[in-house]
Amino acid sequence: MQPIQMVDLKQQYLKIKTEIDNGILSVLDRTQFINGNDVQQFADNLAAYLGVKHVIPCANGTDALQIALMALGLKPGDEVITPSFTFIATTEVIALLQLTPVFVEVDPQTFCIDPESLRKVITNKTKAIVPVHMFGLTAPMEEILAIAKEHNLLVIEDNAQAIGADYYFNDGAFKKAGTLGTIGTTSFFPSKNLGAYGDGGAIFTNDDDLATSIKMITNHGQSKRYYHDVVGCNSRLDTIQAAILNTKLKHLDEYILARKKVADFYDQAFANHKKITIPFRASYCSHVFHQYTLVINESVDPSGYRSKLIEYLGQQGIPAMIYYPVPGHKQIMFQQFNVSENKMPVTDWLTERVISLPIHTEMDEEQLNYITSKVLEFINQ
Ligand SMILES: *Cc1c(COP(=O)(O)O)cnc(C)c1O
C-alpha cells in the first residue's frame, strides 16, 4: 500500500509529469519569468472555466483577499463581517487594512456563515461580508446576497477551498462558486484543489471598473508605466506557476470527481454512526471536498476522545488534522477588537469536535478500506 498522506502531490505530479515538465521548460526557454504569456493565458482559461468576466492573478490567496478589500475602497473603522471558523488569512487582512473584523457564527452543518446570525451582527458601520466556502461547500449565497442587497453591503467570497463548485439558484440558474458576489478570491497553494507548485492566487469579478482597479493595485497602483495613481502592492503570479496551473486546470473536473469518490466511500462507511457525523451535502451546491471533515457527536465528550482518535490513527500510519484548532475570536491578534466578549457557542462547539481525514486525488480503494476500518475500529469500541 502507498503510504497515506493528507495530500499526495507526488503521485498526482507523476501522472501529468510530461505535460507539466514541458510547460515549465517552455518558460525556461523563453526566460519570461515575470508576466510571461502563460499568465494571461491562464487568467483567460480560468475566466472561461468559471464563467466570469475578469480573472486577475496575484501572488497568493491572502493577497487576493487584501487586494479585493483595497479595491472596494473601504475605510479604517468600517466593519467587515466574516466567520470566526476559518483559516486566519480571511480575517487577518481585514485587521491589516485597519478595518474592523466582526465575527459571525457558522451553521454547524455547513461550516459556513449562518444567515440568521449574519442579520444579528449588521450595524450602521457594516460595509462588507466575507463568506468562506468552507472545506469545499459553498455558503448559502442566495440568502447572503439577499441580506447584502437589503443592507447595501459588498460581498467578497473567499473561494480558496471551493474552486470549481457549482451553485444552483432557486430559479434553476447556476454559477460557479466565487463568481456570485462583488468579488471572489482564491488560492493556488499546492494543497488546494487547484494547486500550483508554489504560491499563487487570483481575484474574480464581473465588474469592469473593479477589474481595472484590482489590476492597478496588484501592480504598484500603476496606470501606465512609472505613473502611480493609488497605493498598491506588488502581487504577481509567477509565469512558471501559471504554466503549471494551465495544465492542472484541464484536470480540475477530474480531480473534483476523484475527491467526491473518496468522500462517497467515507460517507458509506460512517453514515448514521452514533459517535460521528459525516459532512453535510447541501442541495443548493455541489461539494468539491477540499477537506473531508467529520464532527464528533454531542453524545460523546470530545476532550480526550478526539486526541485519542488522532493518536490511534497516527500509530496506524493514518494522518488526521484539526482544521482549525483556534477560531478567530480566540486568536491573540484579534483581542484588540474585544472579540473575546463575543459569545460564539457554535464555533466553539465545532472547534472541539471537527476532525479531517486524508482526501486527495490519488487515493485508492486499498487505502480507503484501511482508513475506514481503522476509524471504525476506534469508534466502535
Ligand atoms: C488557503 C486559504 C487562504 C489563503 O491562501 P494563501 O494562498 O495560503 O495565502 C485564504 N482563505 C482560506 C479559507 C484558505 O483555505
CSV table of C-alpha atoms and ligand atoms in Angstrom, one decimal:
chain,number,residue,atom,x,y,z
A,1,MET,CA,0.0,0.0,0.0
A,2,GLN,CA,1.2,3.5,-0.8
A,3,PRO,CA,1.9,5.5,2.4
A,4,ILE,CA,-1.1,7.6,3.3
A,5,GLN,CA,-0.8,11.4,3.3
A,6,MET,CA,-3.3,14.2,3.8
A,7,VAL,CA,-2.4,15.2,0.2
A,8,ASP,CA,-0.3,13.3,-2.2
A,9,LEU,CA,1.2,15.8,-4.6
A,10,LYS,CA,3.9,13.4,-5.8
A,11,GLN,CA,1.6,10.8,-7.2
A,12,GLN,CA,-0.5,13.5,-8.8
A,13,TYR,CA,2.5,15.1,-10.4
A,14,LEU,CA,3.8,11.7,-11.8
A,15,LYS,CA,0.5,11.3,-13.7
A,16,ILE,CA,0.9,14.6,-15.6
A,17,LYS,CA,4.7,14.8,-15.5
A,18,THR,CA,5.3,15.2,-19.2
A,19,GLU,CA,2.7,18.0,-19.6
A,20,ILE,CA,3.9,19.8,-16.5
A,21,ASP,CA,7.6,19.5,-17.4
A,22,ASN,CA,7.1,20.7,-20.9
A,23,GLY,CA,5.2,23.7,-19.6
A,24,ILE,CA,8.0,24.6,-17.2
A,25,LEU,CA,10.7,24.0,-19.8
A,26,SER,CA,8.9,26.3,-22.3
A,27,VAL,CA,9.0,29.1,-19.7
A,28,LEU,CA,12.7,28.5,-19.1
A,29,ASP,CA,13.3,28.5,-22.8
A,30,ARG,CA,11.6,31.9,-23.2
A,31,THR,CA,13.0,33.2,-19.9
A,32,GLN,CA,9.8,35.1,-19.5
A,33,PHE,CA,9.7,34.7,-15.7
A,34,ILE,CA,7.5,37.7,-14.9
A,35,ASN,CA,4.2,38.3,-16.7
A,36,GLY,CA,5.0,35.8,-19.5
A,37,ASN,CA,2.2,34.8,-21.9
A,38,ASP,CA,1.2,31.9,-19.7
A,39,VAL,CA,-0.1,34.2,-17.0
A,40,GLN,CA,-2.7,35.9,-19.2
A,41,GLN,CA,-3.5,32.6,-20.9
A,42,PHE,CA,-4.2,31.1,-17.5
A,43,ALA,CA,-6.3,34.0,-16.5
A,44,ASP,CA,-8.4,33.7,-19.7
A,45,ASN,CA,-8.7,29.9,-19.3
A,46,LEU,CA,-9.8,30.2,-15.7
A,47,ALA,CA,-12.3,33.0,-16.5
A,48,ALA,CA,-13.8,30.8,-19.2
A,49,TYR,CA,-14.0,27.8,-16.8
A,50,LEU,CA,-15.6,29.9,-14.1
A,51,GLY,CA,-17.9,31.9,-16.4
A,52,VAL,CA,-16.7,35.2,-15.0
A,53,LYS,CA,-15.6,38.3,-16.9
A,54,HIS,CA,-12.3,39.0,-15.2
A,55,VAL,CA,-9.7,36.9,-13.5
A,56,ILE,CA,-6.7,38.8,-12.1
A,57,PRO,CA,-3.9,36.5,-11.0
A,58,CYS,CA,-1.8,37.5,-7.9
A,59,ALA,CA,0.8,36.2,-5.6
A,60,ASN,CA,-1.3,34.2,-3.1
A,61,GLY,CA,-4.8,33.8,-1.7
A,62,THR,CA,-4.1,36.1,1.2
A,63,ASP,CA,-3.0,38.9,-1.1
A,64,ALA,CA,-6.1,38.2,-3.2
A,65,LEU,CA,-8.3,38.9,-0.2
A,66,GLN,CA,-6.3,42.0,0.8
A,67,ILE,CA,-6.4,43.4,-2.8
A,68,ALA,CA,-10.2,42.8,-3.0
A,69,LEU,CA,-10.8,44.8,0.2
A,70,MET,CA,-8.4,47.6,-1.1
A,71,ALA,CA,-10.2,47.8,-4.4
A,72,LEU,CA,-13.6,48.3,-2.7
A,73,GLY,CA,-12.3,51.5,-1.1
A,74,LEU,CA,-13.2,50.5,2.5
A,75,LYS,CA,-12.0,53.0,5.2
A,76,PRO,CA,-10.5,52.4,8.6
A,77,GLY,CA,-13.2,51.6,11.1
A,78,ASP,CA,-15.6,50.1,8.5
A,79,GLU,CA,-16.9,46.8,9.8
A,80,VAL,CA,-16.4,43.6,7.7
A,81,ILE,CA,-18.4,40.5,8.8
A,82,THR,CA,-16.6,37.2,8.5
A,83,PRO,CA,-16.8,33.8,10.1
A,84,SER,CA,-14.6,33.1,13.1
A,85,PHE,CA,-14.4,29.4,12.0
A,86,THR,CA,-12.0,29.9,9.1
A,87,PHE,CA,-8.3,30.0,8.2
A,88,ILE,CA,-6.6,33.1,9.6
A,89,ALA,CA,-6.0,34.7,6.2
A,90,THR,CA,-9.6,35.6,5.8
A,91,THR,CA,-9.8,37.7,8.9
A,92,GLU,CA,-6.2,38.8,9.2
A,93,VAL,CA,-6.3,41.0,6.0
A,94,ILE,CA,-9.3,42.9,7.4
A,95,ALA,CA,-7.3,43.9,10.5
A,96,LEU,CA,-4.2,44.6,8.4
A,97,LEU,CA,-6.1,47.3,6.5
A,98,GLN,CA,-7.4,48.8,9.8
A,99,LEU,CA,-10.9,47.7,9.1
A,100,THR,CA,-12.8,46.1,11.9
A,101,PRO,CA,-13.4,42.3,11.7
A,102,VAL,CA,-16.8,41.3,13.1
A,103,PHE,CA,-17.1,37.6,13.7
A,104,VAL,CA,-20.3,35.7,12.8
A,105,GLU,CA,-21.4,32.2,13.7
A,106,VAL,CA,-21.4,29.4,11.2
A,107,ASP,CA,-24.0,26.8,10.7
A,108,PRO,CA,-22.9,23.6,12.4
A,109,GLN,CA,-23.9,21.5,9.4
A,110,THR,CA,-22.4,23.6,6.5
A,111,PHE,CA,-19.5,25.1,8.5
A,112,CYS,CA,-20.3,28.3,6.6
A,113,ILE,CA,-21.9,31.6,7.6
A,114,ASP,CA,-25.3,31.2,9.2
A,115,PRO,CA,-27.6,33.7,7.6
A,116,GLU,CA,-29.7,34.2,10.7
A,117,SER,CA,-26.6,35.1,12.8
A,118,LEU,CA,-25.4,37.3,10.0
A,119,ARG,CA,-28.5,39.5,10.3
A,120,LYS,CA,-27.8,40.0,14.0
A,121,VAL,CA,-24.3,41.4,13.6
A,122,ILE,CA,-25.1,44.0,11.0
A,123,THR,CA,-24.7,47.6,12.2
A,124,ASN,CA,-24.7,51.0,10.5
A,125,LYS,CA,-20.9,50.6,10.2
A,126,THR,CA,-21.0,47.3,8.3
A,127,LYS,CA,-19.7,47.7,4.8
A,128,ALA,CA,-18.9,44.2,3.6
A,129,ILE,CA,-19.4,40.4,4.2
A,130,VAL,CA,-16.7,37.8,3.5
A,131,PRO,CA,-18.3,34.4,3.3
A,132,VAL,CA,-15.9,31.4,3.2
A,133,HIS,CA,-16.9,28.4,1.2
A,134,MET,CA,-15.5,26.1,3.8
A,135,PHE,CA,-14.0,22.7,3.1
A,136,GLY,CA,-15.4,22.8,-0.5
A,137,LEU,CA,-19.1,23.5,0.4
A,138,THR,CA,-20.4,26.8,-0.8
A,139,ALA,CA,-22.0,29.1,1.8
A,140,PRO,CA,-25.8,29.7,1.3
A,141,MET,CA,-25.1,32.6,-1.1
A,142,GLU,CA,-28.7,33.2,-2.2
A,143,GLU,CA,-29.7,34.2,1.3
A,144,ILE,CA,-26.4,36.0,2.0
A,145,LEU,CA,-26.8,38.0,-1.2
A,146,ALA,CA,-30.4,38.9,-0.4
A,147,ILE,CA,-29.2,40.2,3.1
A,148,ALA,CA,-26.4,42.1,1.4
A,149,LYS,CA,-28.7,43.7,-1.0
A,150,GLU,CA,-31.2,44.7,1.7
A,151,HIS,CA,-28.4,46.4,3.7
A,152,ASN,CA,-26.3,47.7,0.7
A,153,LEU,CA,-23.3,45.6,1.6
A,154,LEU,CA,-20.4,44.3,-0.6
A,155,VAL,CA,-19.8,40.6,-0.8
A,156,ILE,CA,-16.3,39.1,-1.1
A,157,GLU,CA,-16.3,35.3,-1.5
A,158,ASP,CA,-13.3,33.6,-0.1
A,159,ASN,CA,-13.2,30.7,-2.5
A,160,ALA,CA,-9.8,29.3,-1.6
A,161,GLN,CA,-11.4,25.9,-0.7
A,162,ALA,CA,-14.2,25.6,-3.3
A,163,ILE,CA,-12.8,26.3,-6.8
A,164,GLY,CA,-15.0,24.5,-9.4
A,165,ALA,CA,-18.0,24.1,-7.1
A,166,ASP,CA,-21.4,24.8,-8.7
A,167,TYR,CA,-24.1,26.9,-7.0
A,168,TYR,CA,-27.7,26.3,-8.0
A,169,PHE,CA,-30.1,29.1,-7.5
A,170,ASN,CA,-33.8,28.6,-6.7
A,171,ASP,CA,-34.9,29.6,-10.2
A,172,GLY,CA,-32.7,26.9,-11.7
A,173,ALA,CA,-29.8,29.2,-12.8
A,174,PHE,CA,-26.3,28.1,-11.8
A,175,LYS,CA,-23.0,29.8,-11.3
A,176,LYS,CA,-19.5,28.7,-10.2
A,177,ALA,CA,-18.6,29.5,-6.5
A,178,GLY,CA,-16.5,32.6,-6.3
A,179,THR,CA,-18.5,34.4,-9.1
A,180,LEU,CA,-21.6,35.2,-7.1
A,181,GLY,CA,-20.5,38.2,-5.0
A,182,THR,CA,-19.0,41.6,-5.8
A,183,ILE,CA,-15.5,39.9,-5.9
A,184,GLY,CA,-14.3,36.4,-5.4
A,185,THR,CA,-10.8,35.3,-4.4
A,186,THR,CA,-8.9,32.1,-4.4
A,187,SER,CA,-5.5,30.5,-3.6
A,188,PHE,CA,-3.3,28.2,-5.6
A,189,PHE,CA,-1.4,27.0,-2.5
A,190,PRO,CA,-0.1,23.5,-3.5
A,191,SER,CA,-2.6,21.5,-1.4
A,192,LYS,CA,-5.6,23.5,-2.6
A,193,ASN,CA,-8.0,21.8,-5.1
A,194,LEU,CA,-6.3,23.7,-8.0
A,195,GLY,CA,-2.8,23.9,-6.6
A,196,ALA,CA,0.4,25.3,-8.1
A,197,TYR,CA,4.0,24.2,-7.2
A,198,GLY,CA,4.5,27.2,-5.1
A,199,ASP,CA,2.3,30.2,-4.1
A,200,GLY,CA,-0.4,31.8,-6.2
A,201,GLY,CA,-3.8,33.3,-6.1
A,202,ALA,CA,-6.4,35.1,-8.1
A,203,ILE,CA,-9.3,37.6,-7.9
A,204,PHE,CA,-12.5,37.3,-9.9
A,205,THR,CA,-15.1,39.9,-10.8
A,206,ASN,CA,-17.7,40.7,-13.4
A,207,ASP,CA,-17.3,44.5,-12.8
A,208,ASP,CA,-15.1,46.2,-15.4
A,209,ASP,CA,-14.2,49.2,-13.2
A,210,LEU,CA,-13.3,47.0,-10.2
A,211,ALA,CA,-11.2,44.8,-12.5
A,212,THR,CA,-9.2,47.8,-13.7
A,213,SER,CA,-8.7,49.0,-10.1
A,214,ILE,CA,-7.7,45.5,-8.9
A,215,LYS,CA,-5.1,45.2,-11.8
A,216,MET,CA,-3.7,48.6,-10.8
A,217,ILE,CA,-3.4,47.6,-7.1
A,218,THR,CA,-1.6,44.3,-7.9
A,219,ASN,CA,1.0,46.4,-9.9
A,220,HIS,CA,2.0,49.2,-7.6
A,221,GLY,CA,-1.1,51.3,-8.3
A,222,GLN,CA,0.3,51.9,-11.7
A,223,SER,CA,-2.0,53.3,-14.5
A,224,LYS,CA,0.8,53.4,-17.1
A,225,ARG,CA,4.5,52.6,-16.7
A,226,TYR,CA,6.0,54.6,-13.8
A,227,TYR,CA,2.8,56.6,-13.2
A,228,HIS,CA,1.2,55.5,-9.9
A,229,ASP,CA,-2.3,56.7,-9.1
A,230,VAL,CA,-3.2,54.7,-5.9
A,231,VAL,CA,-1.2,53.0,-3.2
A,232,GLY,CA,-1.0,49.3,-4.3
A,233,CYS,CA,1.4,46.4,-3.8
A,234,ASN,CA,3.5,44.0,-5.8
A,235,SER,CA,1.5,40.8,-6.1
A,236,ARG,CA,2.1,38.7,-9.2
A,237,LEU,CA,1.6,35.1,-10.2
A,238,ASP,CA,4.9,33.6,-11.5
A,239,THR,CA,5.0,32.6,-15.1
A,240,ILE,CA,6.2,29.1,-14.1
A,241,GLN,CA,3.3,28.7,-11.7
A,242,ALA,CA,0.9,29.9,-14.4
A,243,ALA,CA,2.2,27.3,-16.8
A,244,ILE,CA,1.7,24.6,-14.2
A,245,LEU,CA,-1.8,25.9,-13.4
A,246,ASN,CA,-2.7,25.9,-17.1
A,247,THR,CA,-2.0,22.2,-17.2
A,248,LYS,CA,-3.7,21.4,-13.9
A,249,LEU,CA,-6.9,23.4,-14.8
A,250,LYS,CA,-7.5,20.9,-17.6
A,251,HIS,CA,-7.7,18.2,-15.0
A,252,LEU,CA,-9.7,20.1,-12.4
A,253,ASP,CA,-13.0,18.5,-13.1
A,254,GLU,CA,-11.5,15.0,-13.0
A,255,TYR,CA,-9.7,16.0,-9.7
A,256,ILE,CA,-13.1,17.1,-8.2
A,257,LEU,CA,-14.6,13.8,-9.2
A,258,ALA,CA,-11.8,11.8,-7.6
A,259,ARG,CA,-12.3,13.8,-4.3
A,260,LYS,CA,-16.0,13.1,-4.5
A,261,LYS,CA,-15.4,9.4,-4.9
A,262,VAL,CA,-13.3,9.4,-1.7
A,263,ALA,CA,-16.0,11.3,0.2
A,264,ASP,CA,-18.7,8.9,-1.0
A,265,PHE,CA,-16.6,6.0,0.2
A,266,TYR,CA,-16.1,7.6,3.6
A,267,ASP,CA,-19.8,8.5,3.8
A,268,GLN,CA,-20.8,4.9,3.2
A,269,ALA,CA,-18.6,3.6,5.9
A,270,PHE,CA,-19.5,6.3,8.5
A,271,ALA,CA,-23.2,7.2,7.7
A,272,ASN,CA,-25.6,7.2,10.7
A,273,HIS,CA,-22.9,6.3,13.2
A,274,LYS,CA,-23.8,7.2,16.8
A,275,LYS,CA,-20.5,8.8,17.5
A,276,ILE,CA,-19.7,10.8,14.4
A,277,THR,CA,-21.5,12.9,11.7
A,278,ILE,CA,-20.4,12.8,8.1
A,279,PRO,CA,-20.1,16.1,6.1
A,280,PHE,CA,-23.4,17.7,5.1
A,281,ARG,CA,-24.3,17.8,1.4
A,282,ALA,CA,-26.4,20.8,0.5
A,283,SER,CA,-29.0,20.7,-2.3
A,284,TYR,CA,-28.0,24.2,-3.4
A,285,CYS,CA,-24.4,23.4,-4.5
A,286,SER,CA,-22.0,20.7,-5.5
A,287,HIS,CA,-19.4,19.8,-2.8
A,288,VAL,CA,-15.8,19.7,-4.0
A,289,PHE,CA,-14.4,18.3,-0.8
A,290,HIS,CA,-11.2,20.3,-0.2
A,291,GLN,CA,-11.4,18.6,3.2
A,292,TYR,CA,-13.4,15.6,4.5
A,293,THR,CA,-14.4,16.8,7.9
A,294,LEU,CA,-16.2,14.7,10.5
A,295,VAL,CA,-17.9,16.1,13.6
A,296,ILE,CA,-17.8,14.1,16.8
A,297,ASN,CA,-21.4,13.9,18.1
A,298,GLU,CA,-23.0,15.7,21.0
A,299,SER,CA,-23.3,12.4,23.0
A,300,VAL,CA,-19.5,12.0,23.1
A,301,ASP,CA,-17.3,14.1,25.4
A,302,PRO,CA,-14.8,15.4,22.7
A,303,SER,CA,-12.0,16.3,25.1
A,304,GLY,CA,-9.6,13.4,25.1
A,305,TYR,CA,-11.7,11.4,22.6
A,306,ARG,CA,-10.6,13.3,19.6
A,307,SER,CA,-6.9,13.4,20.5
A,308,LYS,CA,-7.0,9.7,21.3
A,309,LEU,CA,-8.5,9.0,17.9
A,310,ILE,CA,-5.9,11.1,16.1
A,311,GLU,CA,-3.2,9.4,18.1
A,312,TYR,CA,-4.6,5.9,17.3
A,313,LEU,CA,-4.8,6.7,13.6
A,314,GLY,CA,-1.3,8.2,13.7
A,315,GLN,CA,0.1,4.9,15.1
A,316,GLN,CA,-1.5,3.1,12.2
A,317,GLY,CA,0.1,5.4,9.7
A,318,ILE,CA,-3.0,7.5,9.0
A,319,PRO,CA,-2.7,11.3,9.4
A,320,ALA,CA,-5.7,13.3,10.6
A,321,MET,CA,-5.9,17.0,11.1
A,322,ILE,CA,-7.9,19.6,13.0
A,323,TYR,CA,-9.0,22.5,10.8
A,324,TYR,CA,-8.8,24.8,12.7
A,325,PRO,CA,-7.8,24.3,16.3
A,326,VAL,CA,-8.2,28.0,17.4
A,327,PRO,CA,-11.1,30.1,16.0
A,328,GLY,CA,-10.6,33.8,15.1
A,329,HIS,CA,-12.4,35.2,18.1
A,330,LYS,CA,-9.9,33.4,20.4
A,331,GLN,CA,-6.7,34.4,18.5
A,332,ILE,CA,-4.4,36.8,20.3
A,333,MET,CA,-4.0,39.0,17.2
A,334,PHE,CA,-7.7,39.9,17.4
A,335,GLN,CA,-8.0,40.7,21.1
A,336,GLN,CA,-7.5,44.4,20.3
A,337,PHE,CA,-11.1,44.3,18.8
A,338,ASN,CA,-12.5,43.0,22.1
A,339,VAL,CA,-13.7,39.8,20.4
A,340,SER,CA,-13.2,37.7,23.5
A,341,GLU,CA,-16.5,39.1,24.7
A,342,ASN,CA,-18.2,37.6,21.6
A,343,LYS,CA,-20.2,34.5,22.5
A,344,MET,CA,-19.7,32.0,19.7
A,345,PRO,CA,-21.1,28.7,21.1
A,346,VAL,CA,-21.5,27.0,17.7
A,347,THR,CA,-17.9,27.9,16.6
A,348,ASP,CA,-16.5,26.8,20.0
A,349,TRP,CA,-18.5,23.6,19.8
A,350,LEU,CA,-17.3,22.8,16.3
A,351,THR,CA,-13.7,23.7,17.1
A,352,GLU,CA,-13.7,21.0,19.8
A,353,ARG,CA,-15.3,18.4,17.6
A,354,VAL,CA,-14.0,18.5,14.0
A,355,ILE,CA,-11.5,16.1,12.6
A,356,SER,CA,-10.4,15.9,8.9
A,357,LEU,CA,-9.3,12.7,7.3
A,358,PRO,CA,-6.9,12.3,4.3
A,359,ILE,CA,-8.6,13.3,1.0
A,360,HIS,CA,-6.9,13.8,-2.4
A,361,THR,CA,-7.0,12.9,-6.0
A,362,GLU,CA,-4.7,9.8,-5.8
A,363,MET,CA,-6.3,7.7,-3.1
A,364,ASP,CA,-7.0,4.1,-3.9
A,365,GLU,CA,-9.5,1.6,-2.5
A,366,GLU,CA,-6.9,-0.3,-0.5
A,367,GLN,CA,-6.0,2.9,1.4
A,368,LEU,CA,-9.7,3.8,1.8
A,369,ASN,CA,-10.6,0.4,3.1
A,370,TYR,CA,-7.7,0.6,5.5
A,371,ILE,CA,-8.5,4.1,6.8
A,372,THR,CA,-12.2,3.3,7.3
A,373,SER,CA,-11.6,0.1,9.0
A,374,LYS,CA,-9.2,1.7,11.5
A,375,VAL,CA,-11.5,4.6,12.2
A,376,LEU,CA,-14.4,2.2,12.7
A,377,GLU,CA,-12.3,0.0,14.9
A,378,PHE,CA,-11.8,3.0,17.2
A,379,ILE,CA,-15.3,4.5,17.2
A,380,ASN,CA,-17.0,1.1,17.5
A,381,GLN,CA,-15.2,0.4,20.8
B,1,LIG,C1,-5.6,28.8,1.8
B,1,LIG,C2,-6.6,29.8,2.3
B,1,LIG,C3,-6.4,31.2,2.1
B,1,LIG,C4,-5.0,31.8,1.8
B,1,LIG,O1,-4.3,31.3,0.8
B,1,LIG,P1,-2.7,31.5,0.7
B,1,LIG,O2,-2.5,31.3,-0.8
B,1,LIG,O3,-2.1,30.5,1.5
B,1,LIG,O4,-2.4,32.9,1.1
B,1,LIG,C5,-7.4,32.0,2.5
B,1,LIG,N1,-8.6,31.5,2.9
B,1,LIG,C6,-8.8,30.2,3.1
B,1,LIG,C7,-10.2,29.8,3.5
B,1,LIG,C8,-7.8,29.3,2.8
B,1,LIG,O5,-8.1,28.0,2.9
